[in-house]
Coordinates of C-alpha atoms and ligand atoms in Angstrom, one line a residue:
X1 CA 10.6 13.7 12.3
X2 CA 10.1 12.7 16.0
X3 CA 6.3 11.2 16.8
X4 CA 4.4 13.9 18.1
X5 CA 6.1 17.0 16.3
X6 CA 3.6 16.6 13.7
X7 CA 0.2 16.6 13.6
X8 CA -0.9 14.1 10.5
X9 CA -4.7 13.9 9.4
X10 CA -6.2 10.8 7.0
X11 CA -8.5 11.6 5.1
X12 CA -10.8 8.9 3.6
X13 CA -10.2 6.6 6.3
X14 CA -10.7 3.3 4.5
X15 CA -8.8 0.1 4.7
X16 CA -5.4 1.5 3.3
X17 CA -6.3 4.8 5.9
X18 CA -6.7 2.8 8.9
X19 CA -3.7 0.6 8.4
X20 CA -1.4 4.1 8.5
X21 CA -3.5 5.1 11.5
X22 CA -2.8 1.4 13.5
X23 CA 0.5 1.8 12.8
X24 CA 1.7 5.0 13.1
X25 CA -0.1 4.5 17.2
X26 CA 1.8 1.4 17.2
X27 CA 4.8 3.5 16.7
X28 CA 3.9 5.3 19.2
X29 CA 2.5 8.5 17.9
X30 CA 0.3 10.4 20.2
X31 CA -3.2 10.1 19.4
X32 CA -4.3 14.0 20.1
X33 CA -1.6 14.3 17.2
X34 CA -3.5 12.2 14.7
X35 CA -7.0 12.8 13.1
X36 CA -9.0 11.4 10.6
X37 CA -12.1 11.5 8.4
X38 CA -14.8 9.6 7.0
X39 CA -17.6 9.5 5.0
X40 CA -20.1 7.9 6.8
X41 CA -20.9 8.9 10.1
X42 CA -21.3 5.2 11.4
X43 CA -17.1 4.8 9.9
X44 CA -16.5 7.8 12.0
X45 CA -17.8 6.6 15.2
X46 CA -15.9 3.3 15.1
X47 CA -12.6 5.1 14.5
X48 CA -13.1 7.1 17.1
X49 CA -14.0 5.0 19.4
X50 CA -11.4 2.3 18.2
X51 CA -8.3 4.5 17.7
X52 CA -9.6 7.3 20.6
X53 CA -8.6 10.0 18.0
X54 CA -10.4 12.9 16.5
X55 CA -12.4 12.1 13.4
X56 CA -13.0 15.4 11.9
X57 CA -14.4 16.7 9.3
X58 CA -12.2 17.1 5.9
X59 CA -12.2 20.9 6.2
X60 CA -11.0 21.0 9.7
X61 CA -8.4 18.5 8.9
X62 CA -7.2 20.7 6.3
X63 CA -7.0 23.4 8.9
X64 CA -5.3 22.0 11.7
X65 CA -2.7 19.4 10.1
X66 CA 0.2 19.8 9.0
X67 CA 0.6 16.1 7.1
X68 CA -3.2 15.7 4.7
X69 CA -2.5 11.6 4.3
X70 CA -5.6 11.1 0.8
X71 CA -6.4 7.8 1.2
X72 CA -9.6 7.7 -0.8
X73 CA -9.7 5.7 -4.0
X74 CA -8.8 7.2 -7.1
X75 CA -12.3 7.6 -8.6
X76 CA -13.2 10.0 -5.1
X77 CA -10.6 12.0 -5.4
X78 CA -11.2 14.8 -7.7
X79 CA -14.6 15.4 -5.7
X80 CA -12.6 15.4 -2.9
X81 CA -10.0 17.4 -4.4
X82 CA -13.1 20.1 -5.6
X83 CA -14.1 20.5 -1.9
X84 CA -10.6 21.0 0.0
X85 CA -8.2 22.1 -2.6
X86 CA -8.2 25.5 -2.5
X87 CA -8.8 25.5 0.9
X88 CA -5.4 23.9 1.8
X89 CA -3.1 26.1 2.8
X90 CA 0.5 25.7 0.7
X91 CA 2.7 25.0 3.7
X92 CA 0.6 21.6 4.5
X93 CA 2.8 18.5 3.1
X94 CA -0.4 16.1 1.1
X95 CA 0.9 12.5 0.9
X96 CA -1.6 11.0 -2.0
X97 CA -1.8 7.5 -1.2
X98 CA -4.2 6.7 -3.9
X99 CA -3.6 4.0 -6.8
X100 CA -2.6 5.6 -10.3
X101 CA -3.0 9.3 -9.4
X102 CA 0.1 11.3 -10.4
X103 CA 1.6 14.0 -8.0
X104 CA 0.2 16.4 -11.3
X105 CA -3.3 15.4 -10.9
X106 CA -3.3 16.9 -7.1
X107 CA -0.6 19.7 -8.4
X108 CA -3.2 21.3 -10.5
X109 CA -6.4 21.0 -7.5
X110 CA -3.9 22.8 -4.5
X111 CA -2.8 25.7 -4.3
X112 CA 0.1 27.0 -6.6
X113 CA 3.8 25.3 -4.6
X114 CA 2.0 22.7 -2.7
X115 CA 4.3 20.1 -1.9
X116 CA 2.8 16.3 -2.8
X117 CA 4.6 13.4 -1.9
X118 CA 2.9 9.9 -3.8
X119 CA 3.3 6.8 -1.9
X120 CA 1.9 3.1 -2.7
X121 CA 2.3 1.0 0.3
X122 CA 0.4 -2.6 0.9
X123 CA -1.4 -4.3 3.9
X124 CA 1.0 -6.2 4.9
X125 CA 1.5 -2.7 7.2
X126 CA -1.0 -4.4 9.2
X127 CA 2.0 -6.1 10.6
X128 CA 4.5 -3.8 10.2
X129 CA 5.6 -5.3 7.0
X130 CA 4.6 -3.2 4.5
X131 CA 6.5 -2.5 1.2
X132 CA 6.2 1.1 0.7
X133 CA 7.5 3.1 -2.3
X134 CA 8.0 7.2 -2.0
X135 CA 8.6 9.7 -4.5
X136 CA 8.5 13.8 -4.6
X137 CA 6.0 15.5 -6.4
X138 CA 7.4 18.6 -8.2
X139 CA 7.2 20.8 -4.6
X140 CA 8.7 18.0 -2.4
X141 CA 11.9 19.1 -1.1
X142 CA 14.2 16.4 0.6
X143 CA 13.0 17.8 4.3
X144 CA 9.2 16.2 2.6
X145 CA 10.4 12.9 1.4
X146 CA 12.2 12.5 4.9
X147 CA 8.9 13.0 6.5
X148 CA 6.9 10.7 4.9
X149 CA 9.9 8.2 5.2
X150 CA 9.8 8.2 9.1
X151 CA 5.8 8.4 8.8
X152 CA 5.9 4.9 6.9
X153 CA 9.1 3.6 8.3
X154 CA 7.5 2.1 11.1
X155 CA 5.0 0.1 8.8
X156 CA 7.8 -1.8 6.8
X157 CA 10.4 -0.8 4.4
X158 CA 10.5 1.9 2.6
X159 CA 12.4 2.8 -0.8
X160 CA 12.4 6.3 -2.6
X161 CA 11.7 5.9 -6.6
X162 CA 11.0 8.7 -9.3
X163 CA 7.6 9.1 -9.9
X164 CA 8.0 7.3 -12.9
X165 CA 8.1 4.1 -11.5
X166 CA 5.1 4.2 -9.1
X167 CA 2.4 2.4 -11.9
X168 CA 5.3 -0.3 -12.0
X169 CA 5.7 -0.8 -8.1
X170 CA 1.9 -0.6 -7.7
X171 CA 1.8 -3.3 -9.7
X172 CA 4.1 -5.4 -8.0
X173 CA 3.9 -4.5 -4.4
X174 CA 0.6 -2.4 -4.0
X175 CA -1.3 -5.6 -5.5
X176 CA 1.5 -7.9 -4.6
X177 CA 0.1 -9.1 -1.6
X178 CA -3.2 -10.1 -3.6
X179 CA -0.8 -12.7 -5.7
X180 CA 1.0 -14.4 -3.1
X181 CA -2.9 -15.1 -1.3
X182 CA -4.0 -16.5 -4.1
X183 CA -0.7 -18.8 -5.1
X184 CA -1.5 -19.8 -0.9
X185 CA -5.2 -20.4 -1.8
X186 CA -4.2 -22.7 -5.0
X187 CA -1.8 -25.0 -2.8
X188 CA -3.9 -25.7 -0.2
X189 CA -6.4 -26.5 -3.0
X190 CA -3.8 -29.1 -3.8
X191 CA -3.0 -30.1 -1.2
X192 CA -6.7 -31.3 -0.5
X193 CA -6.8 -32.8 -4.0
X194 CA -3.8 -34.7 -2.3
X195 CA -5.7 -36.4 0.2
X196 CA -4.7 -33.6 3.3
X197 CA -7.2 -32.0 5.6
X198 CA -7.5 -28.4 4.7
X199 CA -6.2 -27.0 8.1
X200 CA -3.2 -29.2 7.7
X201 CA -2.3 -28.5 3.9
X202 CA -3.0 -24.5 5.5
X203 CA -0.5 -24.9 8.2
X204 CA 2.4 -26.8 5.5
X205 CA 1.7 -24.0 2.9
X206 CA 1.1 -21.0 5.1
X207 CA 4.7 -21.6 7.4
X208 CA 6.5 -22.6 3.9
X209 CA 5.7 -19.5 2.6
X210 CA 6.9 -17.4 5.5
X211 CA 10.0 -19.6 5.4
X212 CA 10.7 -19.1 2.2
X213 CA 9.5 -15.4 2.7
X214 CA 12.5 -14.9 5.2
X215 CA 14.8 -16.9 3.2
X216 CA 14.1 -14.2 0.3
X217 CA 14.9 -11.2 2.7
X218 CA 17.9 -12.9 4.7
X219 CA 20.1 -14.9 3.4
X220 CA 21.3 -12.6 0.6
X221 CA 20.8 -15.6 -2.1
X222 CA 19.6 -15.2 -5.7
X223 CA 15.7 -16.8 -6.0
X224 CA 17.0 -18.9 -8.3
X225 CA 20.0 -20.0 -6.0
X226 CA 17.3 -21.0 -3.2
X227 CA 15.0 -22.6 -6.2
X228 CA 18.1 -24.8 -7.3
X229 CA 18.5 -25.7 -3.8
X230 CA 15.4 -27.7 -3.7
X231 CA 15.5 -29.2 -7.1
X232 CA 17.0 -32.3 -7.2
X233 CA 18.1 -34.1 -10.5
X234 CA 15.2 -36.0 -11.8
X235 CA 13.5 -35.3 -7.8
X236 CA 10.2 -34.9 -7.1
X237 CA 10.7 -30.8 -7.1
X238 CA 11.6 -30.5 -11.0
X239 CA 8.7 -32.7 -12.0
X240 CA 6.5 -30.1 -10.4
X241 CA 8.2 -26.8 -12.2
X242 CA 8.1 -29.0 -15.5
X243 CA 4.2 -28.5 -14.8
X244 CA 4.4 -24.7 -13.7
X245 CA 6.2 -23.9 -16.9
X246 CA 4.0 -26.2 -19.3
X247 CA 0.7 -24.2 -17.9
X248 CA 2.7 -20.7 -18.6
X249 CA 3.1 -19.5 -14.9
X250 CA 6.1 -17.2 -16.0
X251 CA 4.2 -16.3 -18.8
X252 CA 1.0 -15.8 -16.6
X253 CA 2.8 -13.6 -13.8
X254 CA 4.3 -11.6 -16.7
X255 CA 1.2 -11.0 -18.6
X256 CA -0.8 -9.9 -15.2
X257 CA 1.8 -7.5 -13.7
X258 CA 1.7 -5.7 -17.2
X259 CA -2.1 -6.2 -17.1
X260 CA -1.9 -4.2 -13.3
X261 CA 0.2 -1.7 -14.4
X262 CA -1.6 -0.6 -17.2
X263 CA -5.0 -0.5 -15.3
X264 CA -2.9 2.0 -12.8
X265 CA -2.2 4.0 -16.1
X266 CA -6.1 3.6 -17.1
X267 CA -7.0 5.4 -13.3
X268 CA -4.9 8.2 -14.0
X269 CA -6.1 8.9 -17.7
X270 CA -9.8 8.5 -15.9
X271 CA -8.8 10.6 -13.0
X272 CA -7.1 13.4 -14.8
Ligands
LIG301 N1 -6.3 -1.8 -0.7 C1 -5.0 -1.9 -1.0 O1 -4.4 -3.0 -0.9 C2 -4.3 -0.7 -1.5 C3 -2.9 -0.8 -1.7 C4 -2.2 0.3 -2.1 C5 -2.9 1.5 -2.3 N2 -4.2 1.6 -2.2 C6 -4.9 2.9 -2.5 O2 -5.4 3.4 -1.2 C7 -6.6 4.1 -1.5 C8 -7.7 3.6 -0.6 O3 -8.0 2.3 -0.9 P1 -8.8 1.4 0.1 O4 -8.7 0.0 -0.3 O5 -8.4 1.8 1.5 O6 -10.3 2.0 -0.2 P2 -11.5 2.1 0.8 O7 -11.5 1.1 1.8 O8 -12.7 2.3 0.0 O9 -11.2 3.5 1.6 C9 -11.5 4.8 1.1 C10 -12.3 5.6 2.1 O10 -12.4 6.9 1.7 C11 -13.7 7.4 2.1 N3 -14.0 8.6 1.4 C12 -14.3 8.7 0.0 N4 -14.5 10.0 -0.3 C13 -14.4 10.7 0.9 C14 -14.5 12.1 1.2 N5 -14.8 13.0 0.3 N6 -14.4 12.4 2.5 C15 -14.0 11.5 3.4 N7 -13.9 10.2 3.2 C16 -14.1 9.8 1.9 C17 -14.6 6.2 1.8 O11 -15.8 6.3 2.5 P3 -17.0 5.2 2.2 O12 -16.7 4.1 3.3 O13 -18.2 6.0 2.4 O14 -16.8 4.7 0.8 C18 -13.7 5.0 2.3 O15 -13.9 4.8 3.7 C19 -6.9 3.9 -3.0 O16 -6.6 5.1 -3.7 C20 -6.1 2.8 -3.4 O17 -5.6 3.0 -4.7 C21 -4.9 0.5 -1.8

């Protein structure tokens, strides 16, 4: 879909809303060809006037888009749903961008053949480095998933999963970013317990991680191969993971992504 053909609406223009907005203007879509809404008049205005788009109300975005982008959170979205839903007419593509919410839970608030696409991206779109997972809803055709694939393509990578999966990848990529901050936060705790300035043991952890980051992405290598390549025998590297794995942080990251993807499950039994 080239920028500009389409004209895509957020509604619930929170965090996760604005960070689709930013970028899909960084990509250099016109701005007369994106809208948005809020819920608080005072949200409105600062879009507006940061963005220079329309911020509409939810009604006229269901009129006059052709891409409805949810981006509320899951609790406000059958209210949501209760206002526009039958209002939308069936030939509008809704992307649900909401935590936990199946394409089913929207299937039974639109009209009968609306097609829903769910996607979970993360902030890290902020940057154009956003992981972000697709996958049809029963009225999706191909034509759909390619649209919101060139909507989010922009923000990151993208990858196209059945439905199935999407409590599993919020788990590990919607919240992922959440765990690598607070693994950041945790070393540079260290590394002031170490005797280090805080903005140095910042600058050591925070360009490690990005190395190590682009290591991951680049060099094709197995974690474990890149691990191994920095644990020498009886080094100072192994005497660290000896601690890791005595205080369960296998065990821990195990126990919480299960923990994450169950509370996604929770939203939608909440939500239904
Ligand atoms: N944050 C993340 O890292 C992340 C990652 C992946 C997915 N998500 C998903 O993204 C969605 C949004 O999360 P968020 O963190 O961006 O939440 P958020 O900052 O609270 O944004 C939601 C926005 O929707 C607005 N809103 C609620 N009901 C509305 C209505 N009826 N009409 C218009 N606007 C309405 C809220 O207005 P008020 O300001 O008045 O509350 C708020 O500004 C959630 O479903 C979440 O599961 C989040």
């Amino acid at each position: 879909m080239a920028p500009g053909v389409h004209t895509v609406a957020v509604i619930g223009t929170g965090k996760i809303g604005e960070l689709v907005l930013s970028g899909l203007l960084r990509a250099g879509w016109p701005a007369d060809k994106l809208m948005a809404t809020a819920r608080r008049p005072a949200r409105a205005e600062e879009l507006s006037q940061r963005y220079g788009i329309r911020v509409v109300d939810n009604l006229t975005a269901v009129a006059e888009a052709d891409v409805l982008a949810i981006a509320v959170k899951p609790q406000d979205a059958a209210a949501l749903l209760d206002d526009i839903g039958p209002k939308v007419p069936g030939d509008k593509l809704v992307i649900s961008l909401c935590a936990g919410l199946p394409t089913s839970f929207f299937g039974r608030r639109l009209p009968e053949g609306t097609p829903v696409v769910r996607v979970m991206t993360n902030t890290p779109a902020l940057v154009d480095e956003a992981m972000t997972a697709i996958s049809a809803g029963p009225h999706a055709t191909v034509a759909h998933l390619a649209l919101a694939e060139e909507m989010f393509k922009p923000l990151g990578a993208t990858l196209r999963v059945p439905e199935s999966q999407q409590d599993a990848v919020t788990a590990l990529s919607g919240s992922g970013p959440a765990y690598f901050y607070l693994l950041v936060e945790a070393m540079i705790d260290a590394g002031i317990l170490l005797g280090l300035p805080r903005q140095v043991a910042h600058d050591l952890i925070v360009q490690t991680a990005i190395g190590s980051a682009v290591m991951l992405r680049d060099s094709g290598e197995h974690p474990v191969t890149l691990r191994e390549a920095v644990t020498s025998p009886a080094g100072t590297t192994i005497s660290a993971i000896r601690e890791l794995e005595n205080h369960g942080v296998r065990a821990a990251l195990l126990a919480a992504l299960e923990a994450a993807r169950d509370r996604a499950r929770e939203l939608a039994d909440q939500n239904k």
